[in-house]
mmCIF file with all atom_site columns, C-alpha atoms in Angstrom:
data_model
loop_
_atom_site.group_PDB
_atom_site.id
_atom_site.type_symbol
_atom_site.label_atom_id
_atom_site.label_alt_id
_atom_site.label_comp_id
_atom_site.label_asym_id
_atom_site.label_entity_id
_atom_site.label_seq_id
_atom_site.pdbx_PDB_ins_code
_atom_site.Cartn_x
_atom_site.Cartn_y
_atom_site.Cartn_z
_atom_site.occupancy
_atom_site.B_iso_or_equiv
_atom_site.pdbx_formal_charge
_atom_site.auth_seq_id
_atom_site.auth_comp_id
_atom_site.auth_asym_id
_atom_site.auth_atom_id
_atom_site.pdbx_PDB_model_num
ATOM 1   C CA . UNK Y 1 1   ? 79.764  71.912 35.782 1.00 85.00 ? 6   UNK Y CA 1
ATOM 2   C CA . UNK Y 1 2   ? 82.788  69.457 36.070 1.00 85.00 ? 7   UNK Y CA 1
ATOM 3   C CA . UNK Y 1 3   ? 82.805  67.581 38.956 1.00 90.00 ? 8   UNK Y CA 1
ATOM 4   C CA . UNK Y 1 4   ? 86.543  66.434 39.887 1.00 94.00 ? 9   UNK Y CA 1
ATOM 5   C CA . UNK Y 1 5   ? 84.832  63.112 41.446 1.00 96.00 ? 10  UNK Y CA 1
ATOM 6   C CA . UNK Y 1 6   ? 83.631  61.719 38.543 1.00 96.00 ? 11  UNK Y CA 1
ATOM 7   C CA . UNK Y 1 7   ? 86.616  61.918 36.523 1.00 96.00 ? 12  UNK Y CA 1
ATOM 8   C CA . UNK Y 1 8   ? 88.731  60.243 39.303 1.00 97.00 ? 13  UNK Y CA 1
ATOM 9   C CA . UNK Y 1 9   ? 86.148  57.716 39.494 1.00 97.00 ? 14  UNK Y CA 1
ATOM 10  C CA . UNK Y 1 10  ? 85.993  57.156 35.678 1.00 97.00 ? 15  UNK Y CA 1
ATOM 11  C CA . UNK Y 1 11  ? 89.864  57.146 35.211 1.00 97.00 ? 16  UNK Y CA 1
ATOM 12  C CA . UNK Y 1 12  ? 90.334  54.429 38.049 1.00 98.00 ? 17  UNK Y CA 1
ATOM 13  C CA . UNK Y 1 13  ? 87.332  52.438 36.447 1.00 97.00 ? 18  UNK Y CA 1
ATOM 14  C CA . UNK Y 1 14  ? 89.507  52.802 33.258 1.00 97.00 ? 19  UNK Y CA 1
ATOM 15  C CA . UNK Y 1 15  ? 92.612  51.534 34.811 1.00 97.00 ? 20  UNK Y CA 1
ATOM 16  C CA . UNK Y 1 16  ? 90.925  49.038 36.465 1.00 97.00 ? 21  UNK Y CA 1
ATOM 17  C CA . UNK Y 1 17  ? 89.741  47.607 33.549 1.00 97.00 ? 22  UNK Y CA 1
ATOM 18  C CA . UNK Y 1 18  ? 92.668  48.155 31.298 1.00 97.00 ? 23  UNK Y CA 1
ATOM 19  C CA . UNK Y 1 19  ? 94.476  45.940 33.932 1.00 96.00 ? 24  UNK Y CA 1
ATOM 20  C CA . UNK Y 1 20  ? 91.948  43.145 33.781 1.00 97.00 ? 25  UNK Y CA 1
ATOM 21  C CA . UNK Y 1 21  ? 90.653  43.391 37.523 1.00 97.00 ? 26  UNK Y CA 1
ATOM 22  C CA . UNK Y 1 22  ? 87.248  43.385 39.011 1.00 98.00 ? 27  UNK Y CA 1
ATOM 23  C CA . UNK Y 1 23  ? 86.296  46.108 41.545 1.00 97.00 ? 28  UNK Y CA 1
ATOM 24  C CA . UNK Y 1 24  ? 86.245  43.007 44.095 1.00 98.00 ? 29  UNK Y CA 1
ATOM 25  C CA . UNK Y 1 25  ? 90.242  42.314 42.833 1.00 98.00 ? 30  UNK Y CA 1
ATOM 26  C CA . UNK Y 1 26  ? 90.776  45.847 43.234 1.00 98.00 ? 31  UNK Y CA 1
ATOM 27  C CA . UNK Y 1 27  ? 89.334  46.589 46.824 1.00 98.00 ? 32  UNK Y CA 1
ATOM 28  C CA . UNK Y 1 28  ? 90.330  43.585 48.209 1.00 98.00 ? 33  UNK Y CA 1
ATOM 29  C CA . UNK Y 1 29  ? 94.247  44.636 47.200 1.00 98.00 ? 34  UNK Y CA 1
ATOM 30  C CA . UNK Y 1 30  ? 93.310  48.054 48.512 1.00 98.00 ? 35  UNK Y CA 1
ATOM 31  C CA . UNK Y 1 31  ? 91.613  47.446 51.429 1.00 97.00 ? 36  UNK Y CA 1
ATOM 32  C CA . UNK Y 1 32  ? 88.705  49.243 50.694 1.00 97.00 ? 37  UNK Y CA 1
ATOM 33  C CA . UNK Y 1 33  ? 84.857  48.277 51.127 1.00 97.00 ? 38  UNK Y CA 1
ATOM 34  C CA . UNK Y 1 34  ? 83.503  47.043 47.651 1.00 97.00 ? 39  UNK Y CA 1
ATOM 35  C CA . UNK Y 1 35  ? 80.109  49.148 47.644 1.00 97.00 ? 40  UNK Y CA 1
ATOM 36  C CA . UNK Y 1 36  ? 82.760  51.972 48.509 1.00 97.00 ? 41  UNK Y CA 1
ATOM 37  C CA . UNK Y 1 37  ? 84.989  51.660 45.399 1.00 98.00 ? 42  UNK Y CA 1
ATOM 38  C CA . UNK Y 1 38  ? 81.855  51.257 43.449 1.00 98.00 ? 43  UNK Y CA 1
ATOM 39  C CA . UNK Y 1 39  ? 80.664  54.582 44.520 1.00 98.00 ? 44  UNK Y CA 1
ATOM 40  C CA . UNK Y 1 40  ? 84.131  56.395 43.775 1.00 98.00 ? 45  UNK Y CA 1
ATOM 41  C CA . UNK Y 1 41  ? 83.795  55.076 40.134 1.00 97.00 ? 46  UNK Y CA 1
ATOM 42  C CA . UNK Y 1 42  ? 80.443  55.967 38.957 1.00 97.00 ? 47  UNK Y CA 1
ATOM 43  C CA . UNK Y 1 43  ? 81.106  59.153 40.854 1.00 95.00 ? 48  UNK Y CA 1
ATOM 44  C CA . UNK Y 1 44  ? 78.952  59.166 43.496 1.00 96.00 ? 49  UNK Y CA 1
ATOM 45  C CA . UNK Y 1 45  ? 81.424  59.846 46.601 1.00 96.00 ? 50  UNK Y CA 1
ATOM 46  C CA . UNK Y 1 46  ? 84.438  61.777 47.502 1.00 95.00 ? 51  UNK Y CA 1
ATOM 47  C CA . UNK Y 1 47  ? 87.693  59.605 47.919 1.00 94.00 ? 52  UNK Y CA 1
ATOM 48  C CA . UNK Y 1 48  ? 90.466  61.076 50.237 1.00 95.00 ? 53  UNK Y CA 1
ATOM 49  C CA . UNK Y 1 49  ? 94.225  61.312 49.076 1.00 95.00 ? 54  UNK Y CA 1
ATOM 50  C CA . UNK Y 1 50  ? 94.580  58.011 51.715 1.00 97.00 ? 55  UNK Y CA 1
ATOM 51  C CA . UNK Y 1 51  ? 92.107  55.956 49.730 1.00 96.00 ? 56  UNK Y CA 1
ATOM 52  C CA . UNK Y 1 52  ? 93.340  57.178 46.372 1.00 97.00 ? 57  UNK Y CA 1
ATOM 53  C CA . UNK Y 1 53  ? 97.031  55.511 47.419 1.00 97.00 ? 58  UNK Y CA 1
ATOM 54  C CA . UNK Y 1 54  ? 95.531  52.509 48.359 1.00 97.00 ? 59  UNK Y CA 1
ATOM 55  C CA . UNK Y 1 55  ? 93.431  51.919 44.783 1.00 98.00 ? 60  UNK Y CA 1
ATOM 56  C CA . UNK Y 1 56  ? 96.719  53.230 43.188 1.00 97.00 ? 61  UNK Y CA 1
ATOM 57  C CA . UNK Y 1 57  ? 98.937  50.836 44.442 1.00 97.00 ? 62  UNK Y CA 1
ATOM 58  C CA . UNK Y 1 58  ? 96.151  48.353 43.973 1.00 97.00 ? 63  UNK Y CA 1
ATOM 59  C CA . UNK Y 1 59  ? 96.273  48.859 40.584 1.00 97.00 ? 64  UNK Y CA 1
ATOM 60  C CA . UNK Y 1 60  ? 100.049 49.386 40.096 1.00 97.00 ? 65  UNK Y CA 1
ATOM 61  C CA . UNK Y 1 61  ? 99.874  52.804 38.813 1.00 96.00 ? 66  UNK Y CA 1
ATOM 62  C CA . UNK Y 1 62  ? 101.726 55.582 40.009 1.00 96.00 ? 67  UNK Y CA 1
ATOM 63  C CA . UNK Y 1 63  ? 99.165  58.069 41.468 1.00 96.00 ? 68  UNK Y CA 1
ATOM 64  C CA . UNK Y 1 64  ? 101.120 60.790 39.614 1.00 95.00 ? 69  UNK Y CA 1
ATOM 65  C CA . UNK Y 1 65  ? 99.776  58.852 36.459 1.00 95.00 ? 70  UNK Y CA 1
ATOM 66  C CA . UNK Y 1 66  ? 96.215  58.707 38.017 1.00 96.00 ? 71  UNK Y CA 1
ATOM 67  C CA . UNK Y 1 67  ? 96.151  62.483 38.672 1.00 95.00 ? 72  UNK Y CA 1
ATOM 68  C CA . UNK Y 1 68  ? 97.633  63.866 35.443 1.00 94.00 ? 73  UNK Y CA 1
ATOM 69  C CA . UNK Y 1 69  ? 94.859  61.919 33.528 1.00 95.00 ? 74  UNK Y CA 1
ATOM 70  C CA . UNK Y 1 70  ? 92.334  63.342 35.676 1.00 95.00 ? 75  UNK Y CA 1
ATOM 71  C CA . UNK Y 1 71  ? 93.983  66.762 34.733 1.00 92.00 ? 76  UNK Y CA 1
ATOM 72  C CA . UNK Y 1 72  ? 93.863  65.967 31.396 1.00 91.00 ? 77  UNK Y CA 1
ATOM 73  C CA . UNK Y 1 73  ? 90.363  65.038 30.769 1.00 92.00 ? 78  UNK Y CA 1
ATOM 74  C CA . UNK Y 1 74  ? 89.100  68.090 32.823 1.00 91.00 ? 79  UNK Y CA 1
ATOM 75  C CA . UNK Y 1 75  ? 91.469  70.390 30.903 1.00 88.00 ? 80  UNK Y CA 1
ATOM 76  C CA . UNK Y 1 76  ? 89.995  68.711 27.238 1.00 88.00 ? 81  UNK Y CA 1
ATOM 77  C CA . UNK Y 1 77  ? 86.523  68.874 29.169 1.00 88.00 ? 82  UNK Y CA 1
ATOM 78  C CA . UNK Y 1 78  ? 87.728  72.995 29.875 1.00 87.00 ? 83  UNK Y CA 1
ATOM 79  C CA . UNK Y 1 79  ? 88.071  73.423 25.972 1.00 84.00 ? 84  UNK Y CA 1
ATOM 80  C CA . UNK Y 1 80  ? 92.220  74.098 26.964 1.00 74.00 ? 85  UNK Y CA 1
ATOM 81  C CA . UNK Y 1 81  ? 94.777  72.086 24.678 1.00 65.00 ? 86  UNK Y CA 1
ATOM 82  C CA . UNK Y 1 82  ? 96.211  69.389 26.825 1.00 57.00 ? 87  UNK Y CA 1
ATOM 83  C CA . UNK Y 1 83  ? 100.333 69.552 25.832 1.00 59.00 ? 88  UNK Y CA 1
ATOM 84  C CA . UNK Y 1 84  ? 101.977 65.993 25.756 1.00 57.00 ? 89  UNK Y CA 1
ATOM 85  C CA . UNK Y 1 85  ? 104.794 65.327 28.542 1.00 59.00 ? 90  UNK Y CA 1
ATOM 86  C CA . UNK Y 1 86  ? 107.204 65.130 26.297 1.00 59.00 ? 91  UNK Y CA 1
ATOM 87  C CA . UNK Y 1 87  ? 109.733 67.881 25.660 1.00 57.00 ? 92  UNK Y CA 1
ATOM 88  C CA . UNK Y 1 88  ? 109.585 68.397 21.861 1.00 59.00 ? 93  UNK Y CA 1
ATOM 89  C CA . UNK Y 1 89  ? 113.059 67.542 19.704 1.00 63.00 ? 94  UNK Y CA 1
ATOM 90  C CA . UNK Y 1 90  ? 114.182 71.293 18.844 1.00 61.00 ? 95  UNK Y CA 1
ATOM 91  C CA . UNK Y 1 91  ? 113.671 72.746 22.592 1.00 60.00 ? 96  UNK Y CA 1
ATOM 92  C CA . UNK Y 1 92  ? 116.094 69.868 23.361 1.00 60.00 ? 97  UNK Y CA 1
ATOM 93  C CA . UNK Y 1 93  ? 118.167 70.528 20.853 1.00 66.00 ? 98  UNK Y CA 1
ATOM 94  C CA . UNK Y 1 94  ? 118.268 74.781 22.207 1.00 60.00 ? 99  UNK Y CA 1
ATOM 95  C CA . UNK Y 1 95  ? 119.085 73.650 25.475 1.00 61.00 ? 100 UNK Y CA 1
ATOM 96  C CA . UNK Y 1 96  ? 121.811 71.366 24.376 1.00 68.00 ? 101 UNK Y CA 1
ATOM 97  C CA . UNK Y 1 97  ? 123.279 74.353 22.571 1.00 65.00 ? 102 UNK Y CA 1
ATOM 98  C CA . UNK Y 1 98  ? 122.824 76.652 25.242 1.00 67.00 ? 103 UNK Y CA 1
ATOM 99  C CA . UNK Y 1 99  ? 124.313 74.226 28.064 1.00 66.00 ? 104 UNK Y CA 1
ATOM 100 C CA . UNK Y 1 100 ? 127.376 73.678 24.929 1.00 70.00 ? 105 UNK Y CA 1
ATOM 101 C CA . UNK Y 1 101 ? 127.854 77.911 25.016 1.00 68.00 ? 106 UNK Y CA 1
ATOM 102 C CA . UNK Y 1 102 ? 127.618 78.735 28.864 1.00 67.00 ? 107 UNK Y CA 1
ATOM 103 C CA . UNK Y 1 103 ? 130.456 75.473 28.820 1.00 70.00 ? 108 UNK Y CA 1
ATOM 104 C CA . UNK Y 1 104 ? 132.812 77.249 26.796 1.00 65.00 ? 109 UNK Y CA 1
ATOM 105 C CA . UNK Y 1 105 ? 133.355 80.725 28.834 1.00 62.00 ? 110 UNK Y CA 1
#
């Protein structure tokens, strides 16, 4: 069973750590008990939408950022193809054509 908790606590513990901070940096800047952070990483307790802002903005990185890589590592942990955010080269190219056409009546 996937539990959502653990792979918000394991992508902030990524950030974190990508950015070079220690959970004490990190909960200090978000205002958040230390033994508390620690338990949202290793996935052992619940963190509401408030608390998730906080260690977002602690970490300067957009929540939106936090939350699609949660989606993405429960969607590769679904067996679904994860599709990049990127719109690829020839769908831009259609629209550009279409927007062109609908210009021109």
């Amino acid at each position: 069973m996937i539990l959502v908790r653990q792979e918000i606590g394991e992508v902030l513990r990524d950030f974190r750590l990508q950015k070079g901070r220690t959970l004490r940096q990190v909960a200090g800047r978000a205002s958040v008990a230390l033994g508390y952070l620690s338990e949202v990483e290793r996935g052992q307790k619940e963190a509401s939408s408030e608390i998730l802002a906080s260690v977002a903005e602690a970490l300067d990185v957009p929540i939106s950022t936090i939350m699609r890589e949660v989606g993405d590592r429960i969607s590769v942990l679904e067996g679904l193809q994860v599709f990049p955010d990127v719109v690829p080269d020839d769908l831009v190219a259609l629209d550009r054509d279409i927007q062109s056409q609908l210009s021109l009546r």
